[in-house]
Amino acid sequence: MRAITVSADSRLELTEVPDPSPGHGEVVLDVAAAGLNRADVLQRAGHYPPPPGASDIIGLEVSGTVGELGEGVAGWQVGDRVCALLAGGGYAERVAVPAGQLLPVPAGTDLVDAAALPEAVCTAWWNLVDVGGLRAGQTVLIHGGSGGVGSAAIQLSRALGARVLTTAGGPDRAARCEELGADVAIDYHGDVPAAVEEATGGTGADVILDVLGAGGLADNVAMLATGGRLVVIGTQRGTRGEVDLMALMRKRASVHGTTLRARPLGEKAAIVTAVRERVWPMLEDGRLRAVVHERLPLAEAERAHELLDSGEVFGKLLLVTGT
């Protein structure tokens, strides 16, 4: 099969590699498209290696059709239209994936566009609801609302009945976040804590979904409400920072750091099951949708990464196999 590999000088190249075979409890998918994520850029640079046993091919989510079933797989058939959460292997024409990480393509969603869903929606659901405890009537602040996870998190939070604040780079991108359902969209080039204070009447956010990491830590703690939960899912502004523990204690607040990729298979399967039960109906009735910035051919993975780094992408980029 054809797949994207990383050269010695960190270039992305389309090459021929062996076809995958399904192990016990796995299926092999004929890939229609792969979704791009910031983690892909980190892996390419050598900063985010795949977990033991995972493919070293980049790519954490795909859509396609079931091409082959491994032993012990039940509930799926060859030809089923699916999307999948991966530990790796997505930038390829075929990929092996544990059956517990498959999701049916939601009714009304294009097969290719479904590649924008698994990583973004599973990340948003797990971190907002399971980790952050977001409930109807609470206020959530989503950093980077124009990103893949952010655009999904805005829609999901709105569907859950939360009041949604988000940040984005510039007035045009902020306006697009409001179109997705954000109640307040803040240009992050300005004074974000002041804007959050004004928007919440000084009470702060019950949940903050953060992609900034160390560089945003102090402001995030300051923006938390009493009993608030800061959930860190990215480190775009660094990995090491200081936190005022007294500020946390006074607010009875908490900080959580999470990753999805390296979690045990059983835990991933549980997250996927919850997403299928709770979020897939929202996609099928139109409360959520895949937000796709552009589709590019698999061979143009290098250009896709350049575009992702440009800061101009709104939502998800997809690499399409053409098969």
mmCIF file of C-alpha atoms in Angstrom, residues 4-242:
data_model
loop_
_atom_site.group_PDB
_atom_site.id
_atom_site.type_symbol
_atom_site.label_atom_id
_atom_site.label_comp_id
_atom_site.label_asym_id
_atom_site.label_seq_id
_atom_site.Cartn_x
_atom_site.Cartn_y
_atom_site.Cartn_z
ATOM 1 C CA ILE A 4 3.297 8.738 4.167
ATOM 2 C CA THR A 5 6.633 8.153 5.874
ATOM 3 C CA VAL A 6 9.076 10.579 7.491
ATOM 4 C CA SER A 7 12.472 10.871 5.815
ATOM 5 C CA ALA A 8 15.798 11.288 7.593
ATOM 6 C CA ASP A 9 15.487 15.057 7.156
ATOM 7 C CA SER A 10 11.893 15.044 8.518
ATOM 8 C CA ARG A 11 10.214 15.394 5.135
ATOM 9 C CA LEU A 12 6.875 13.682 4.510
ATOM 10 C CA GLU A 13 7.086 11.304 1.558
ATOM 11 C CA LEU A 14 4.609 9.022 -0.201
ATOM 12 C CA THR A 15 6.155 5.554 -0.293
ATOM 13 C CA GLU A 16 5.229 1.893 -0.638
ATOM 14 C CA VAL A 17 5.014 -0.041 2.645
ATOM 15 C CA PRO A 18 3.687 -3.508 3.552
ATOM 16 C CA ASP A 19 -0.063 -3.898 3.930
ATOM 17 C CA PRO A 20 -1.264 -4.328 7.539
ATOM 18 C CA SER A 21 -2.909 -7.538 8.704
ATOM 19 C CA PRO A 22 -5.595 -7.634 11.386
ATOM 20 C CA GLY A 23 -4.621 -9.101 14.728
ATOM 21 C CA HIS A 24 -7.066 -10.680 17.133
ATOM 22 C CA GLY A 25 -9.915 -8.247 17.780
ATOM 23 C CA GLU A 26 -8.808 -5.921 14.980
ATOM 24 C CA VAL A 27 -10.140 -4.905 11.588
ATOM 25 C CA VAL A 28 -8.286 -3.517 8.583
ATOM 26 C CA LEU A 29 -9.838 -0.443 7.024
ATOM 27 C CA ASP A 30 -9.578 0.735 3.444
ATOM 28 C CA VAL A 31 -8.936 4.388 4.245
ATOM 29 C CA ALA A 32 -10.944 7.116 2.551
ATOM 30 C CA ALA A 33 -9.365 9.999 4.456
ATOM 31 C CA ALA A 34 -7.181 10.793 7.470
ATOM 32 C CA GLY A 35 -7.638 13.756 9.800
ATOM 33 C CA LEU A 36 -4.685 15.965 10.739
ATOM 34 C CA ASN A 37 -3.898 16.875 14.346
ATOM 35 C CA ARG A 38 -1.278 18.989 16.108
ATOM 36 C CA ALA A 39 0.089 15.756 17.546
ATOM 37 C CA ASP A 40 1.045 14.719 14.009
ATOM 38 C CA VAL A 41 3.411 17.678 13.746
ATOM 39 C CA LEU A 42 4.964 16.777 17.096
ATOM 40 C CA GLN A 43 5.457 13.156 16.048
ATOM 41 C CA ARG A 44 7.075 14.217 12.792
ATOM 42 C CA ALA A 45 9.565 16.321 14.793
ATOM 43 C CA GLY A 46 10.356 13.391 17.082
ATOM 44 C CA HIS A 47 8.573 14.811 20.151
ATOM 45 C CA TYR A 48 5.529 12.511 20.318
ATOM 46 C CA PRO A 49 6.489 8.892 19.556
ATOM 47 C CA PRO A 50 3.760 6.281 19.118
ATOM 48 C CA PRO A 51 2.972 4.069 22.114
ATOM 49 C CA PRO A 52 4.489 0.547 22.171
ATOM 50 C CA GLY A 53 3.006 -1.689 19.515
ATOM 51 C CA ALA A 54 1.418 1.122 17.496
ATOM 52 C CA SER A 55 2.266 1.880 13.873
ATOM 53 C CA ASP A 56 5.026 4.441 13.406
ATOM 54 C CA ILE A 57 3.079 5.937 10.497
ATOM 55 C CA ILE A 58 1.576 9.286 11.489
ATOM 56 C CA GLY A 59 -2.192 9.676 11.845
ATOM 57 C CA LEU A 60 -4.655 9.403 14.742
ATOM 58 C CA GLU A 61 -8.023 9.245 12.974
ATOM 59 C CA VAL A 62 -9.438 7.991 9.685
ATOM 60 C CA SER A 63 -12.632 7.200 7.848
ATOM 61 C CA GLY A 64 -13.162 4.407 5.359
ATOM 62 C CA THR A 65 -14.724 0.997 4.875
ATOM 63 C CA VAL A 66 -14.055 -2.282 6.652
ATOM 64 C CA GLY A 67 -11.865 -4.381 4.356
ATOM 65 C CA GLU A 68 -10.882 -7.319 6.539
ATOM 66 C CA LEU A 69 -11.909 -8.788 9.893
ATOM 67 C CA GLY A 70 -9.537 -10.349 12.403
ATOM 68 C CA GLU A 71 -10.412 -13.222 14.689
ATOM 69 C CA GLY A 72 -12.766 -12.441 17.520
ATOM 70 C CA VAL A 73 -14.397 -9.422 15.869
ATOM 71 C CA ALA A 74 -18.171 -9.205 16.192
ATOM 72 C CA GLY A 75 -20.651 -6.513 15.220
ATOM 73 C CA TRP A 76 -18.857 -5.333 12.080
ATOM 74 C CA GLN A 77 -18.900 -6.583 8.492
ATOM 75 C CA VAL A 78 -16.721 -6.094 5.441
ATOM 76 C CA GLY A 79 -17.968 -3.013 3.609
ATOM 77 C CA ASP A 80 -19.238 -1.149 6.681
ATOM 78 C CA ARG A 81 -18.691 2.625 6.465
ATOM 79 C CA VAL A 82 -16.802 3.672 9.584
ATOM 80 C CA CYS A 83 -14.453 6.150 11.182
ATOM 81 C CA ALA A 84 -11.855 5.207 13.751
ATOM 82 C CA LEU A 85 -9.702 6.491 16.602
ATOM 83 C CA LEU A 86 -6.104 5.319 16.133
ATOM 84 C CA ALA A 87 -2.847 5.159 18.056
ATOM 85 C CA GLY A 88 -1.085 5.631 14.703
ATOM 86 C CA GLY A 89 -1.096 4.566 11.072
ATOM 87 C CA GLY A 90 -3.656 6.966 9.596
ATOM 88 C CA TYR A 91 -1.647 8.502 6.742
ATOM 89 C CA ALA A 92 -1.994 5.387 4.609
ATOM 90 C CA GLU A 93 -4.319 3.554 2.251
ATOM 91 C CA ARG A 94 -5.003 0.809 4.808
ATOM 92 C CA VAL A 95 -4.772 0.650 8.592
ATOM 93 C CA ALA A 96 -5.343 -1.970 11.293
ATOM 94 C CA VAL A 97 -7.399 -0.803 14.256
ATOM 95 C CA PRO A 98 -8.928 -2.461 17.343
ATOM 96 C CA ALA A 99 -12.619 -3.027 16.705
ATOM 97 C CA GLY A 100 -13.479 -1.217 19.948
ATOM 98 C CA GLN A 101 -12.221 2.025 18.405
ATOM 99 C CA LEU A 102 -14.578 1.960 15.422
ATOM 100 C CA LEU A 103 -17.580 4.219 15.012
ATOM 101 C CA PRO A 104 -20.188 4.064 12.248
ATOM 102 C CA VAL A 105 -20.247 7.058 9.918
ATOM 103 C CA PRO A 106 -23.103 9.199 11.287
ATOM 104 C CA ALA A 107 -26.192 9.441 9.127
ATOM 105 C CA GLY A 108 -25.946 12.539 6.948
ATOM 106 C CA THR A 109 -22.137 12.811 7.200
ATOM 107 C CA ASP A 110 -19.968 12.345 4.117
ATOM 108 C CA LEU A 111 -17.581 9.376 4.325
ATOM 109 C CA VAL A 112 -14.493 11.536 3.758
ATOM 110 C CA ASP A 113 -15.599 14.262 6.163
ATOM 111 C CA ALA A 114 -16.170 11.647 8.877
ATOM 112 C CA ALA A 115 -12.366 11.487 9.239
ATOM 113 C CA ALA A 116 -12.602 14.849 11.023
ATOM 114 C CA LEU A 117 -14.617 13.365 13.883
ATOM 115 C CA PRO A 118 -13.014 10.570 15.968
ATOM 116 C CA GLU A 119 -10.023 12.256 17.603
ATOM 117 C CA ALA A 120 -11.670 15.658 17.955
ATOM 118 C CA VAL A 121 -15.006 14.420 19.286
ATOM 119 C CA CYS A 122 -13.551 11.774 21.609
ATOM 120 C CA THR A 123 -11.071 14.293 23.002
ATOM 121 C CA ALA A 124 -13.743 16.942 23.491
ATOM 122 C CA TRP A 125 -16.258 14.576 25.112
ATOM 123 C CA TRP A 126 -13.845 12.847 27.462
ATOM 124 C CA ASN A 127 -12.142 16.030 28.654
ATOM 125 C CA LEU A 128 -15.214 18.221 28.958
ATOM 126 C CA VAL A 129 -17.595 15.679 30.461
ATOM 127 C CA ASP A 130 -15.658 12.786 32.005
ATOM 128 C CA VAL A 131 -12.691 14.809 33.279
ATOM 129 C CA GLY A 132 -14.121 18.327 33.502
ATOM 130 C CA GLY A 133 -17.583 17.340 34.714
ATOM 131 C CA LEU A 134 -19.282 19.922 32.477
ATOM 132 C CA ARG A 135 -23.039 20.115 33.017
ATOM 133 C CA ALA A 136 -25.940 22.120 31.656
ATOM 134 C CA GLY A 137 -26.015 25.659 33.014
ATOM 135 C CA GLN A 138 -22.283 25.845 33.684
ATOM 136 C CA THR A 139 -19.798 28.091 31.882
ATOM 137 C CA VAL A 140 -16.938 26.650 29.843
ATOM 138 C CA LEU A 141 -13.943 28.455 28.349
ATOM 139 C CA ILE A 142 -12.488 26.706 25.308
ATOM 140 C CA HIS A 143 -9.067 27.907 24.215
ATOM 141 C CA GLY A 144 -8.442 27.695 20.480
ATOM 142 C CA GLY A 145 -12.047 27.408 19.358
ATOM 143 C CA SER A 146 -11.070 27.488 15.694
ATOM 144 C CA GLY A 147 -9.021 24.274 15.947
ATOM 145 C CA GLY A 148 -10.150 20.736 15.313
ATOM 146 C CA VAL A 149 -10.849 19.898 18.951
ATOM 147 C CA GLY A 150 -11.979 23.432 19.727
ATOM 148 C CA SER A 151 -14.595 23.549 16.966
ATOM 149 C CA ALA A 152 -15.992 20.216 18.151
ATOM 150 C CA ALA A 153 -15.877 21.315 21.807
ATOM 151 C CA ILE A 154 -17.863 24.491 21.107
ATOM 152 C CA GLN A 155 -20.670 22.553 19.448
ATOM 153 C CA LEU A 156 -20.666 19.800 22.060
ATOM 154 C CA SER A 157 -20.737 22.237 24.982
ATOM 155 C CA ARG A 158 -23.618 24.135 23.413
ATOM 156 C CA ALA A 159 -25.525 20.889 22.830
ATOM 157 C CA LEU A 160 -24.990 19.968 26.489
ATOM 158 C CA GLY A 161 -26.596 23.225 27.588
ATOM 159 C CA ALA A 162 -23.473 25.026 28.794
ATOM 160 C CA ARG A 163 -22.666 28.700 28.280
ATOM 161 C CA VAL A 164 -19.705 28.735 25.898
ATOM 162 C CA LEU A 165 -16.790 31.161 25.913
ATOM 163 C CA THR A 166 -13.928 30.629 23.497
ATOM 164 C CA THR A 167 -10.759 32.262 22.204
ATOM 165 C CA ALA A 168 -9.668 32.663 18.594
ATOM 166 C CA GLY A 169 -7.091 34.619 16.620
ATOM 167 C CA GLY A 170 -8.808 37.683 15.244
ATOM 168 C CA PRO A 171 -12.347 38.996 14.806
ATOM 169 C CA ASP A 172 -13.158 36.938 11.717
ATOM 170 C CA ARG A 173 -12.245 33.646 13.375
ATOM 171 C CA ALA A 174 -14.041 34.711 16.532
ATOM 172 C CA ALA A 175 -17.180 35.388 14.496
ATOM 173 C CA ARG A 176 -16.995 31.924 12.966
ATOM 174 C CA CYS A 177 -16.765 30.435 16.465
ATOM 175 C CA GLU A 178 -19.956 32.266 17.367
ATOM 176 C CA GLU A 179 -21.598 30.745 14.291
ATOM 177 C CA LEU A 180 -20.703 27.314 15.714
ATOM 178 C CA GLY A 181 -22.491 28.147 18.952
ATOM 179 C CA ALA A 182 -20.108 30.131 21.162
ATOM 180 C CA ASP A 183 -21.927 32.707 23.294
ATOM 181 C CA VAL A 184 -18.795 34.845 23.614
ATOM 182 C CA ALA A 185 -15.752 34.630 21.322
ATOM 183 C CA ILE A 186 -12.638 36.479 22.486
ATOM 184 C CA ASP A 187 -9.733 37.588 20.305
ATOM 185 C CA TYR A 188 -6.741 36.087 22.103
ATOM 186 C CA HIS A 189 -4.526 38.961 20.960
ATOM 187 C CA GLY A 190 -6.310 41.068 23.591
ATOM 188 C CA ASP A 191 -6.778 40.779 27.337
ATOM 189 C CA VAL A 192 -8.449 37.384 27.690
ATOM 190 C CA PRO A 193 -8.768 37.362 31.528
ATOM 191 C CA ALA A 194 -10.458 40.783 31.452
ATOM 192 C CA ALA A 195 -12.860 39.610 28.755
ATOM 193 C CA VAL A 196 -13.720 36.460 30.721
ATOM 194 C CA GLU A 197 -14.245 38.486 33.891
ATOM 195 C CA GLU A 198 -16.637 40.773 32.033
ATOM 196 C CA ALA A 199 -18.477 37.897 30.342
ATOM 197 C CA THR A 200 -18.978 36.005 33.611
ATOM 198 C CA GLY A 201 -19.663 38.957 35.904
ATOM 199 C CA GLY A 202 -16.469 38.165 37.764
ATOM 200 C CA THR A 203 -17.395 34.579 38.673
ATOM 201 C CA GLY A 204 -15.094 32.844 36.150
ATOM 202 C CA ALA A 205 -15.449 29.616 34.175
ATOM 203 C CA ASP A 206 -16.519 26.306 35.680
ATOM 204 C CA VAL A 207 -14.446 24.372 33.142
ATOM 205 C CA ILE A 208 -11.479 25.548 31.048
ATOM 206 C CA LEU A 209 -10.297 23.379 28.153
ATOM 207 C CA ASP A 210 -6.711 24.431 27.560
ATOM 208 C CA VAL A 211 -4.244 23.846 24.720
ATOM 209 C CA LEU A 212 -1.695 26.450 25.869
ATOM 210 C CA GLY A 213 0.005 24.656 28.732
ATOM 211 C CA ALA A 214 2.596 26.457 30.812
ATOM 212 C CA GLY A 215 2.243 29.829 29.107
ATOM 213 C CA GLY A 216 -1.429 30.065 29.987
ATOM 214 C CA LEU A 217 -1.336 28.477 33.428
ATOM 215 C CA ALA A 218 -1.470 31.560 35.640
ATOM 216 C CA ASP A 219 -4.229 33.229 33.618
ATOM 217 C CA ASN A 220 -6.243 30.025 33.520
ATOM 218 C CA VAL A 221 -6.129 29.610 37.285
ATOM 219 C CA ALA A 222 -7.202 33.231 37.661
ATOM 220 C CA MET A 223 -10.154 32.658 35.291
ATOM 221 C CA LEU A 224 -11.487 29.593 37.117
ATOM 222 C CA ALA A 225 -14.701 29.845 39.099
ATOM 223 C CA THR A 226 -15.010 28.501 42.620
ATOM 224 C CA GLY A 227 -14.852 24.728 42.265
ATOM 225 C CA GLY A 228 -13.588 25.146 38.699
ATOM 226 C CA ARG A 229 -11.692 22.528 36.693
ATOM 227 C CA LEU A 230 -8.777 23.338 34.388
ATOM 228 C CA VAL A 231 -8.217 20.534 31.865
ATOM 229 C CA VAL A 232 -4.914 20.780 29.982
ATOM 230 C CA ILE A 233 -4.841 18.896 26.654
ATOM 231 C CA GLY A 234 -2.009 20.753 24.905
ATOM 232 C CA THR A 235 1.257 22.549 25.558
ATOM 233 C CA GLN A 236 1.530 25.047 22.705
ATOM 234 C CA ARG A 237 3.136 27.587 25.083
ATOM 235 C CA GLY A 238 5.410 25.280 26.996
ATOM 236 C CA THR A 239 5.449 22.287 29.306
ATOM 237 C CA ARG A 240 6.756 23.711 32.586
ATOM 238 C CA GLY A 241 5.160 26.451 34.649
ATOM 239 C CA GLU A 242 4.380 27.598 38.182
#
